[in-house]
């Protein structure tokens, strides 16, 4: 007879949602995106912002949350902790924006540091800043990469399609697809190196 | 990326196997040993990881707009959630009433003096935005000239009567100016919006204002709504 595991619900949610996010599951990401948008929009609209502001801030926050889950910097314990986390990140980003307007770089204020000290724990040390800059360069490079390469790399690394699947779609054999993928990576790296300088 | 050496196809695919946890235990052992002992190798691996993560991040970023397209089509379910929050907040308030009865007027004044200091205000910048007037008043506020700040903000408030940021600062300025009753009316307005970024501060100052006027129950109720440490500290002293 099978034993009932009463604790499994909790742990299942955790591993399910984390692995779905890590696998870039389209349905999960989309419903997560939709579930949390209105609250953030309400916050921004109530506080001097427009719908465009809300969208920008929210997408920024959503991407940051996704990154932190990918990098195991944040592991949600349940659904509401994940939702709360998205909202908090968005709120902090909007507060930063409100407090600085567009003049973020010119402000050096103890008050800001004091109030935000607890919020930005992962982005403060210099190592992380360098990593973040490199990541930004790669993201820009990928944006600029030509479509055939972009699509190939996206399918492989983001959609997590198998090499075989991609090869079928391209009507190539597996070895040529592998080579193509490698050449695309080299191209991406070259562009990123240029941006990084 | 600080690397001058090229990344071979083999290395790329090895790192992919490592990330996807597709290595045999022997291969993993060798790989991890090399990571620890060979710093150039480590840099190469980090760079590949960054490349892969960058592809993923940018792919998602480009996808978000498509997620956004059907966002304003179904808006109703959100309201139910907010209703729930209101009921939950009301429950907290009801529970807190009647829990505590005794307090001492003198010690409350002392507590107020210990806990009240004016909100530090927003950083002021040399900006040319239409918020110039707002920040001009903020300078007055920071200099302790609360009445000037209040009169400037109240001018702005005529055109934006429901602006929480304005109401909040007018409220805390009144409180700093020892005008608790006016502070209360502005801060009460602000705390109606639970989404306001400074809601925690608003509840805290509202709690202080009520403490000053001797309405300890209402003070507690508002402090309970604030998550800030100072609020909790003040609450615990009130409960002692």
Tab-separated table of C-alpha atoms in Angstrom:
chain	number	residue	atom	x	y	z
A	1	UNK	CA	0.000	0.000	0.000
A	2	UNK	CA	1.132	3.492	-0.804
A	3	UNK	CA	1.730	5.847	2.044
A	4	UNK	CA	0.199	9.271	1.905
A	5	UNK	CA	2.743	11.984	2.299
A	6	UNK	CA	1.080	14.916	3.983
A	7	UNK	CA	4.026	17.177	3.530
A	8	UNK	CA	4.294	16.675	-0.182
A	9	UNK	CA	1.911	19.438	-1.163
A	10	UNK	CA	4.161	22.177	-0.046
A	11	UNK	CA	7.380	20.786	-1.402
A	12	UNK	CA	5.711	19.885	-4.655
A	13	UNK	CA	4.588	23.400	-5.277
A	14	UNK	CA	8.030	24.662	-4.565
A	15	UNK	CA	9.865	22.310	-6.839
A	16	UNK	CA	7.153	22.466	-9.489
A	17	UNK	CA	7.056	26.202	-9.760
A	18	UNK	CA	10.811	26.548	-9.545
A	19	UNK	CA	11.440	23.910	-12.156
A	20	UNK	CA	8.721	25.336	-14.401
A	21	UNK	CA	10.303	28.770	-14.152
A	22	UNK	CA	13.744	27.352	-14.737
A	23	UNK	CA	12.472	25.505	-17.792
A	24	UNK	CA	10.913	28.765	-19.050
A	25	UNK	CA	7.521	27.107	-19.220
A	26	UNK	CA	5.510	29.465	-21.366
A	27	UNK	CA	2.159	28.857	-19.695
A	28	UNK	CA	3.519	29.224	-16.170
A	29	UNK	CA	5.474	32.383	-16.966
A	30	UNK	CA	2.514	33.919	-18.728
A	31	UNK	CA	0.026	33.238	-15.948
A	32	UNK	CA	2.511	34.461	-13.367
A	33	UNK	CA	2.920	37.621	-15.402
A	34	UNK	CA	-0.802	38.194	-15.698
A	35	UNK	CA	-1.615	37.327	-12.091
A	36	UNK	CA	0.562	40.056	-10.649
A	37	UNK	CA	0.252	42.903	-13.101
A	38	UNK	CA	-2.898	44.643	-11.872
A	39	UNK	CA	-1.688	45.178	-8.347
A	40	UNK	CA	1.487	46.795	-9.620
A	41	UNK	CA	-0.456	48.905	-12.078
A	42	UNK	CA	-2.713	50.056	-9.243
A	43	UNK	CA	0.299	51.014	-7.185
A	44	UNK	CA	1.919	52.999	-9.979
A	45	UNK	CA	-1.261	54.749	-11.102
A	46	UNK	CA	-2.017	55.801	-7.527
A	47	UNK	CA	1.441	57.259	-7.179
A	48	UNK	CA	2.107	59.690	-9.974
A	49	UNK	CA	2.657	57.092	-12.688
A	50	UNK	CA	1.074	56.180	-16.007
A	51	UNK	CA	0.179	52.823	-17.498
A	52	UNK	CA	3.375	52.944	-19.522
A	53	UNK	CA	5.368	53.454	-16.334
A	54	UNK	CA	3.533	50.533	-14.801
A	55	UNK	CA	4.345	48.283	-17.731
A	56	UNK	CA	8.026	49.235	-17.757
A	57	UNK	CA	8.475	48.855	-14.029
A	58	UNK	CA	6.557	45.608	-13.967
A	59	UNK	CA	8.493	44.009	-16.813
A	60	UNK	CA	11.715	45.086	-15.191
A	61	UNK	CA	10.646	43.533	-11.915
A	62	UNK	CA	9.357	40.381	-13.556
A	63	UNK	CA	12.670	39.843	-15.320
A	64	UNK	CA	14.554	40.445	-12.074
A	65	UNK	CA	12.423	37.874	-10.253
A	66	UNK	CA	12.907	35.353	-13.040
A	67	UNK	CA	16.679	35.901	-12.834
A	68	UNK	CA	16.738	35.444	-9.082
A	69	UNK	CA	14.809	32.197	-9.343
A	70	UNK	CA	17.094	30.959	-12.120
A	71	UNK	CA	20.167	31.769	-10.072
A	72	UNK	CA	18.725	30.300	-6.865
A	73	UNK	CA	18.908	33.693	-5.215
A	74	UNK	CA	15.247	33.378	-4.385
A	75	UNK	CA	13.358	30.143	-3.798
A	76	UNK	CA	9.623	30.651	-3.279
A	77	UNK	CA	8.089	28.572	-0.497
A	78	UNK	CA	4.597	28.830	-1.900
A	79	UNK	CA	2.584	30.684	-4.469
A	80	UNK	CA	1.814	33.704	-2.348
A	81	UNK	CA	5.465	34.191	-1.425
A	82	UNK	CA	6.310	34.291	-5.116
A	83	UNK	CA	3.529	36.792	-5.801
A	84	UNK	CA	4.562	38.871	-2.823
A	85	UNK	CA	8.128	38.864	-4.036
A	86	UNK	CA	7.190	40.114	-7.505
A	87	UNK	CA	5.094	42.871	-5.973
A	88	UNK	CA	7.813	43.904	-3.533
A	89	UNK	CA	10.461	44.106	-6.241
A	90	UNK	CA	8.149	46.162	-8.445
A	91	UNK	CA	7.258	48.417	-5.534
A	92	UNK	CA	10.907	48.980	-4.667
A	93	UNK	CA	11.717	49.792	-8.251
A	94	UNK	CA	8.887	52.276	-8.395
A	95	UNK	CA	9.971	53.831	-5.106
A	96	UNK	CA	13.489	54.195	-6.461
A	97	UNK	CA	12.072	55.874	-9.504
A	98	UNK	CA	9.794	58.134	-7.472
A	99	UNK	CA	12.538	59.161	-5.152
A	100	UNK	CA	15.010	59.875	-7.882
A	101	UNK	CA	12.834	60.858	-10.829
A	102	UNK	CA	15.100	60.578	-13.839
A	103	UNK	CA	18.153	61.702	-11.921
A	104	UNK	CA	19.165	58.487	-10.361
A	105	UNK	CA	22.852	58.828	-11.126
A	106	UNK	CA	23.241	62.299	-9.669
A	107	UNK	CA	21.859	61.467	-6.276
A	108	UNK	CA	23.999	60.391	-3.420
A	109	UNK	CA	21.816	60.346	-0.387
A	110	UNK	CA	22.139	58.534	2.864
A	111	UNK	CA	18.413	58.569	3.181
A	112	UNK	CA	17.996	56.517	0.041
A	113	UNK	CA	20.675	54.104	1.084
A	114	UNK	CA	19.193	53.838	4.511
A	115	UNK	CA	15.688	53.109	3.299
A	116	UNK	CA	16.747	50.747	0.578
A	117	UNK	CA	19.496	48.953	2.406
A	118	UNK	CA	17.353	45.952	3.071
A	119	UNK	CA	15.898	45.833	-0.406
A	120	UNK	CA	18.895	45.541	-2.683
A	121	UNK	CA	21.041	42.931	-1.098
A	122	UNK	CA	22.255	41.106	-4.158
A	123	UNK	CA	23.337	43.993	-6.324
A	124	UNK	CA	25.574	45.848	-3.970
A	125	UNK	CA	28.935	44.173	-4.156
A	126	UNK	CA	31.287	45.033	-6.978
A	127	UNK	CA	31.624	41.495	-8.231
A	128	UNK	CA	27.919	41.358	-8.804
A	129	UNK	CA	27.970	44.692	-10.559
A	130	UNK	CA	30.593	43.442	-13.025
A	131	UNK	CA	28.593	40.283	-13.632
A	132	UNK	CA	25.490	42.335	-14.169
A	133	UNK	CA	27.308	44.531	-16.702
A	134	UNK	CA	28.492	41.517	-18.634
A	135	UNK	CA	25.040	40.074	-18.652
A	136	UNK	CA	23.706	43.361	-20.000
A	137	UNK	CA	26.314	43.269	-22.784
A	138	UNK	CA	25.318	39.749	-23.758
A	139	UNK	CA	21.644	40.673	-23.695
A	140	UNK	CA	22.298	43.633	-25.969
A	141	UNK	CA	24.429	41.464	-28.251
A	142	UNK	CA	21.700	38.867	-28.482
A	143	UNK	CA	19.225	41.588	-29.316
A	144	UNK	CA	21.472	42.718	-32.172
A	145	UNK	CA	22.222	39.224	-33.441
A	146	UNK	CA	20.760	38.357	-36.856
A	147	UNK	CA	17.474	36.458	-36.866
A	148	UNK	CA	18.576	33.003	-38.072
A	149	UNK	CA	21.131	32.725	-35.274
A	150	UNK	CA	18.837	34.339	-32.775
A	151	UNK	CA	16.069	31.913	-33.464
A	152	UNK	CA	18.369	28.910	-33.313
A	153	UNK	CA	19.879	29.919	-29.980
A	154	UNK	CA	16.530	30.940	-28.555
A	155	UNK	CA	14.996	27.570	-29.372
A	156	UNK	CA	17.895	25.710	-27.901
A	157	UNK	CA	18.619	27.699	-24.753
A	158	UNK	CA	15.320	29.378	-23.921
A	159	UNK	CA	12.673	27.022	-25.272
A	160	UNK	CA	14.908	24.081	-24.298
A	161	UNK	CA	14.115	22.214	-27.483
A	162	UNK	CA	16.239	19.212	-28.254
A	163	UNK	CA	18.923	19.337	-30.880
A	164	UNK	CA	16.999	16.746	-32.830
A	165	UNK	CA	13.822	18.809	-32.902
A	166	UNK	CA	15.648	21.889	-34.061
A	167	UNK	CA	17.543	19.950	-36.692
A	168	UNK	CA	14.254	18.601	-38.039
A	169	UNK	CA	12.783	22.061	-38.318
A	170	UNK	CA	15.850	23.399	-40.080
A	171	UNK	CA	15.956	20.302	-42.279
A	172	UNK	CA	19.562	19.759	-41.362
A	173	UNK	CA	21.334	16.799	-39.863
A	174	UNK	CA	22.294	16.877	-36.215
A	175	UNK	CA	25.998	17.487	-36.834
A	176	UNK	CA	25.412	20.536	-39.053
A	177	UNK	CA	22.946	21.959	-36.542
A	178	UNK	CA	25.500	21.579	-33.787
A	179	UNK	CA	28.091	23.375	-35.901
A	180	UNK	CA	25.665	26.086	-36.769
A	181	UNK	CA	24.806	26.587	-33.123
A	182	UNK	CA	28.486	26.851	-32.248
A	183	UNK	CA	29.133	29.433	-34.967
A	184	UNK	CA	26.152	31.440	-33.736
A	185	UNK	CA	27.597	31.400	-30.215
A	186	UNK	CA	30.922	32.688	-31.532
A	187	UNK	CA	29.144	35.472	-33.350
A	188	UNK	CA	27.205	36.372	-30.217
A	189	UNK	CA	30.393	36.403	-28.188
A	190	UNK	CA	32.157	38.698	-30.664
A	191	UNK	CA	29.346	41.243	-30.561
A	192	UNK	CA	29.216	41.052	-26.764
A	193	UNK	CA	32.978	41.628	-26.519
A	194	UNK	CA	32.680	44.759	-28.647
A	195	UNK	CA	29.842	46.103	-26.515
A	196	UNK	CA	31.724	45.298	-23.333
A	197	UNK	CA	34.668	47.502	-24.338
B	1	UNK	CA	34.068	39.598	-20.880
B	2	UNK	CA	37.743	39.634	-20.253
B	3	UNK	CA	38.767	36.568	-22.127
B	4	UNK	CA	41.160	36.530	-25.016
B	5	UNK	CA	41.262	32.820	-25.669
B	6	UNK	CA	38.649	31.292	-27.843
B	7	UNK	CA	35.928	29.005	-26.593
B	8	UNK	CA	36.030	25.641	-28.322
B	9	UNK	CA	32.936	23.788	-29.377
B	10	UNK	CA	33.942	20.990	-27.076
B	11	UNK	CA	34.219	23.271	-24.077
B	12	UNK	CA	30.856	24.849	-24.876
B	13	UNK	CA	29.177	21.474	-24.996
B	14	UNK	CA	30.940	20.285	-21.851
B	15	UNK	CA	29.671	23.306	-19.958
B	16	UNK	CA	26.184	22.675	-21.285
B	17	UNK	CA	26.344	19.145	-19.949
B	18	UNK	CA	27.533	20.532	-16.628
B	19	UNK	CA	24.708	23.068	-16.399
B	20	UNK	CA	22.088	20.535	-17.430
B	21	UNK	CA	23.523	18.031	-14.963
B	22	UNK	CA	24.132	15.487	-17.684
B	23	UNK	CA	27.628	14.496	-16.587
B	24	UNK	CA	28.680	11.106	-15.374
B	25	UNK	CA	30.035	11.182	-11.870
B	26	UNK	CA	33.564	10.697	-13.160
B	27	UNK	CA	33.284	13.512	-15.640
B	28	UNK	CA	31.744	15.759	-12.983
B	29	UNK	CA	34.617	15.040	-10.602
B	30	UNK	CA	37.248	15.903	-13.211
B	31	UNK	CA	35.336	18.991	-14.250
B	32	UNK	CA	34.942	20.308	-10.715
B	33	UNK	CA	38.556	19.628	-9.937
B	34	UNK	CA	39.623	21.643	-12.957
B	35	UNK	CA	37.306	24.470	-11.927
B	36	UNK	CA	39.062	24.682	-8.581
B	37	UNK	CA	42.612	24.374	-9.823
B	38	UNK	CA	42.601	26.191	-13.157
B	39	UNK	CA	41.574	29.816	-12.861
B	40	UNK	CA	41.627	30.463	-16.602
B	41	UNK	CA	39.291	27.546	-17.101
B	42	UNK	CA	37.035	28.930	-14.423
B	43	UNK	CA	36.828	32.273	-16.210
B	44	UNK	CA	35.978	30.537	-19.482
B	45	UNK	CA	33.221	28.563	-17.829
B	46	UNK	CA	31.819	31.698	-16.190
B	47	UNK	CA	31.807	33.438	-19.551
B	48	UNK	CA	29.911	30.625	-21.197
B	49	UNK	CA	27.385	30.664	-18.367
B	50	UNK	CA	26.949	34.402	-18.857
B	51	UNK	CA	26.405	33.912	-22.579
B	52	UNK	CA	23.749	31.282	-22.024
B	53	UNK	CA	22.030	33.249	-19.305
B	54	UNK	CA	22.104	36.363	-21.475
B	55	UNK	CA	20.381	34.519	-24.306
B	56	UNK	CA	17.684	33.337	-21.935
B	57	UNK	CA	17.219	36.701	-20.256
B	58	UNK	CA	16.909	38.602	-23.502
B	59	UNK	CA	14.578	35.960	-24.949
B	60	UNK	CA	12.250	36.370	-21.990
B	61	UNK	CA	12.498	40.141	-22.136
B	62	UNK	CA	11.410	40.090	-25.758
B	63	UNK	CA	8.548	37.804	-24.844
B	64	UNK	CA	7.046	39.966	-22.129
B	65	UNK	CA	5.259	42.263	-24.548
B	66	UNK	CA	3.345	39.343	-25.939
B	67	UNK	CA	2.370	38.396	-22.379
B	68	UNK	CA	1.193	41.929	-21.940
B	69	UNK	CA	-1.105	41.970	-24.951
B	70	UNK	CA	-4.110	40.329	-23.328
B	71	UNK	CA	-3.625	41.979	-19.989
B	72	UNK	CA	-6.401	44.566	-20.096
B	73	UNK	CA	-8.937	42.119	-21.420
B	74	UNK	CA	-9.869	40.511	-18.096
B	75	UNK	CA	-9.712	42.770	-15.148
B	76	UNK	CA	-12.429	41.598	-12.785
B	77	UNK	CA	-10.756	38.927	-10.682
B	78	UNK	CA	-8.421	41.489	-9.207
B	79	UNK	CA	-11.180	43.259	-7.337
B	80	UNK	CA	-12.110	40.161	-5.380
B	81	UNK	CA	-8.546	39.941	-4.107
B	82	UNK	CA	-8.609	43.515	-2.862
B	83	UNK	CA	-11.901	42.868	-1.067
B	84	UNK	CA	-10.281	39.989	0.729
B	85	UNK	CA	-7.427	42.211	1.811
B	86	UNK	CA	-9.831	44.732	3.239
B	87	UNK	CA	-11.660	42.090	5.229
B	88	UNK	CA	-8.381	40.700	6.528
B	89	UNK	CA	-7.261	44.178	7.564
B	90	UNK	CA	-10.589	44.771	9.309
B	91	UNK	CA	-10.203	41.497	11.180
B	92	UNK	CA	-6.801	42.569	12.455
B	93	UNK	CA	-8.226	45.864	13.624
B	94	UNK	CA	-11.167	44.246	15.424
B	95	UNK	CA	-8.866	41.777	17.147
B	96	UNK	CA	-6.635	44.561	18.329
B	97	UNK	CA	-9.464	46.622	19.841
B	98	UNK	CA	-10.340	45.540	23.300
B	99	UNK	CA	-7.108	43.687	23.751
B	100	UNK	CA	-5.502	46.531	25.621
B	101	UNK	CA	-7.041	49.021	28.019
B	102	UNK	CA	-4.569	50.555	30.390
B	103	UNK	CA	-2.251	53.347	29.638
B	104	UNK	CA	-0.652	56.253	31.315
B	105	UNK	CA	-0.901	59.748	29.922
B	106	UNK	CA	2.493	60.962	31.077
B	107	UNK	CA	4.399	58.016	29.802
B	108	UNK	CA	2.661	58.412	26.449
B	109	UNK	CA	4.016	61.925	26.066
B	110	UNK	CA	7.434	60.592	26.868
B	111	UNK	CA	7.044	57.818	24.355
B	112	UNK	CA	6.001	60.300	21.713
B	113	UNK	CA	9.046	62.426	22.384
B	114	UNK	CA	11.264	59.372	22.167
B	115	UNK	CA	9.796	58.101	18.941
B	116	UNK	CA	8.932	61.150	16.948
B	117	UNK	CA	11.392	62.526	14.495
B	118	UNK	CA	10.335	64.089	11.205
B	119	UNK	CA	10.330	61.982	8.065
B	120	UNK	CA	13.692	62.577	6.340
B	121	UNK	CA	11.848	63.655	3.193
B	122	UNK	CA	12.662	62.932	-0.400
B	123	UNK	CA	16.063	63.697	-1.912
B	124	UNK	CA	15.934	66.993	-3.727
B	125	UNK	CA	17.624	67.339	-7.067
B	126	UNK	CA	18.247	70.209	-9.390
B	127	UNK	CA	15.542	69.222	-11.777
B	128	UNK	CA	13.636	71.056	-14.420
B	129	UNK	CA	10.598	68.852	-14.211
B	130	UNK	CA	7.155	70.133	-13.386
B	131	UNK	CA	7.741	68.724	-9.945
B	132	UNK	CA	10.052	71.639	-9.265
B	133	UNK	CA	7.590	73.276	-6.915
B	134	UNK	CA	7.193	70.051	-5.010
B	135	UNK	CA	10.916	69.766	-4.400
B	136	UNK	CA	11.227	73.451	-3.613
B	137	UNK	CA	8.813	72.899	-0.753
B	138	UNK	CA	10.774	69.788	0.189
B	139	UNK	CA	13.811	71.998	0.744
B	140	UNK	CA	11.794	74.176	3.124
B	141	UNK	CA	10.600	71.062	4.886
B	142	UNK	CA	14.091	69.760	5.359
B	143	UNK	CA	15.183	73.096	6.732
B	144	UNK	CA	12.469	72.788	9.349
B	145	UNK	CA	10.340	75.545	7.855
B	146	UNK	CA	7.241	73.411	7.970
B	147	UNK	CA	4.692	76.162	7.510
B	148	UNK	CA	6.242	77.371	4.261
B	149	UNK	CA	6.488	73.814	3.013
B	150	UNK	CA	2.862	73.155	3.902
B	151	UNK	CA	1.589	76.282	2.186
B	152	UNK	CA	3.534	75.460	-1.007
B	153	UNK	CA	2.363	71.867	-1.033
B	154	UNK	CA	-1.216	72.917	-0.374
B	155	UNK	CA	-1.083	75.100	-3.488
B	156	UNK	CA	-0.046	72.025	-5.499
B	157	UNK	CA	-2.691	70.000	-3.765
B	158	UNK	CA	-5.494	72.099	-5.277
B	159	UNK	CA	-4.719	70.652	-8.670
B	160	UNK	CA	-3.998	67.167	-7.329
B	161	UNK	CA	-6.334	66.632	-4.365
B	162	UNK	CA	-5.889	62.869	-4.279
B	163	UNK	CA	-2.138	62.681	-4.579
B	164	UNK	CA	-0.932	60.412	-1.790
B	165	UNK	CA	2.644	61.644	-1.880
B	166	UNK	CA	1.493	65.233	-1.365
B	167	UNK	CA	-0.970	64.299	1.354
B	168	UNK	CA	1.671	62.265	3.116
B	169	UNK	CA	4.216	65.049	3.274
B	170	UNK	CA	1.649	67.700	4.199
B	171	UNK	CA	0.605	65.351	6.979
B	172	UNK	CA	4.070	64.699	8.346
B	173	UNK	CA	4.889	68.404	8.088
B	174	UNK	CA	1.821	69.249	10.196
B	175	UNK	CA	2.902	66.655	12.713
B	176	UNK	CA	6.416	68.055	12.853
B	177	UNK	CA	4.811	71.479	13.279
B	178	UNK	CA	2.973	70.141	16.357
B	179	UNK	CA	-0.383	70.326	14.680
B	180	UNK	CA	-1.573	66.790	15.282
B	181	UNK	CA	-5.213	67.232	14.300
B	182	UNK	CA	-4.356	68.482	10.817
B	183	UNK	CA	-1.743	65.766	10.460
B	184	UNK	CA	-4.324	63.138	11.278
B	185	UNK	CA	-6.759	64.274	8.613
B	186	UNK	CA	-4.106	64.173	5.887
B	187	UNK	CA	-2.544	60.907	6.977
B	188	UNK	CA	-5.932	59.231	7.314
B	189	UNK	CA	-6.492	60.121	3.683
B	190	UNK	CA	-3.153	58.548	2.705
B	191	UNK	CA	-3.695	55.286	4.563
B	192	UNK	CA	-6.840	54.634	2.551
B	193	UNK	CA	-4.507	53.534	-0.208
B	194	UNK	CA	-2.782	50.358	0.890
B	195	UNK	CA	-0.630	50.440	-2.250
B	196	UNK	CA	1.099	53.681	-1.361
B	197	UNK	CA	4.857	52.991	-1.200
B	198	UNK	CA	5.225	54.847	2.085
B	199	UNK	CA	2.144	53.253	3.647
B	200	UNK	CA	4.233	51.799	6.475
B	201	UNK	CA	5.550	55.249	7.316
B	202	UNK	CA	2.109	56.777	6.971
B	203	UNK	CA	0.639	54.356	9.510
B	204	UNK	CA	3.555	54.960	11.826
B	205	UNK	CA	3.146	58.717	11.824
B	206	UNK	CA	-0.605	58.394	12.096
B	207	UNK	CA	-0.062	56.187	15.124
B	208	UNK	CA	2.231	58.803	16.628
B	209	UNK	CA	-0.259	61.570	15.953
B	210	UNK	CA	-2.993	59.670	17.765
B	211	UNK	CA	-0.614	58.871	20.594
B	212	UNK	CA	0.040	62.579	20.983
B	213	UNK	CA	-3.678	63.346	21.092
B	214	UNK	CA	-4.233	60.646	23.695
B	215	UNK	CA	-6.183	58.222	21.502
B	216	UNK	CA	-4.106	55.228	22.395
B	217	UNK	CA	-6.408	52.600	20.923
B	218	UNK	CA	-6.482	54.269	17.547
B	219	UNK	CA	-2.741	54.799	17.787
B	220	UNK	CA	-2.224	51.098	18.335
B	221	UNK	CA	-4.518	50.216	15.512
B	222	UNK	CA	-2.488	52.282	13.086
B	223	UNK	CA	0.867	51.101	14.374
B	224	UNK	CA	-0.317	47.541	13.874
B	225	UNK	CA	-0.795	48.319	10.215
B	226	UNK	CA	2.810	49.350	9.780
B	227	UNK	CA	5.474	46.756	9.222
B	228	UNK	CA	8.359	48.983	10.173
B	229	UNK	CA	10.664	48.099	13.046
B	230	UNK	CA	10.155	51.407	14.806
B	231	UNK	CA	6.426	50.802	14.725
B	232	UNK	CA	6.831	47.404	16.308
B	233	UNK	CA	9.200	48.808	18.902
B	234	UNK	CA	6.774	51.567	19.815
B	235	UNK	CA	3.876	49.120	19.934
B	236	UNK	CA	5.675	46.829	22.312
B	237	UNK	CA	6.410	49.739	24.641
B	238	UNK	CA	2.762	50.779	24.477
B	239	UNK	CA	1.736	47.291	25.443
B	240	UNK	CA	4.038	47.060	28.407
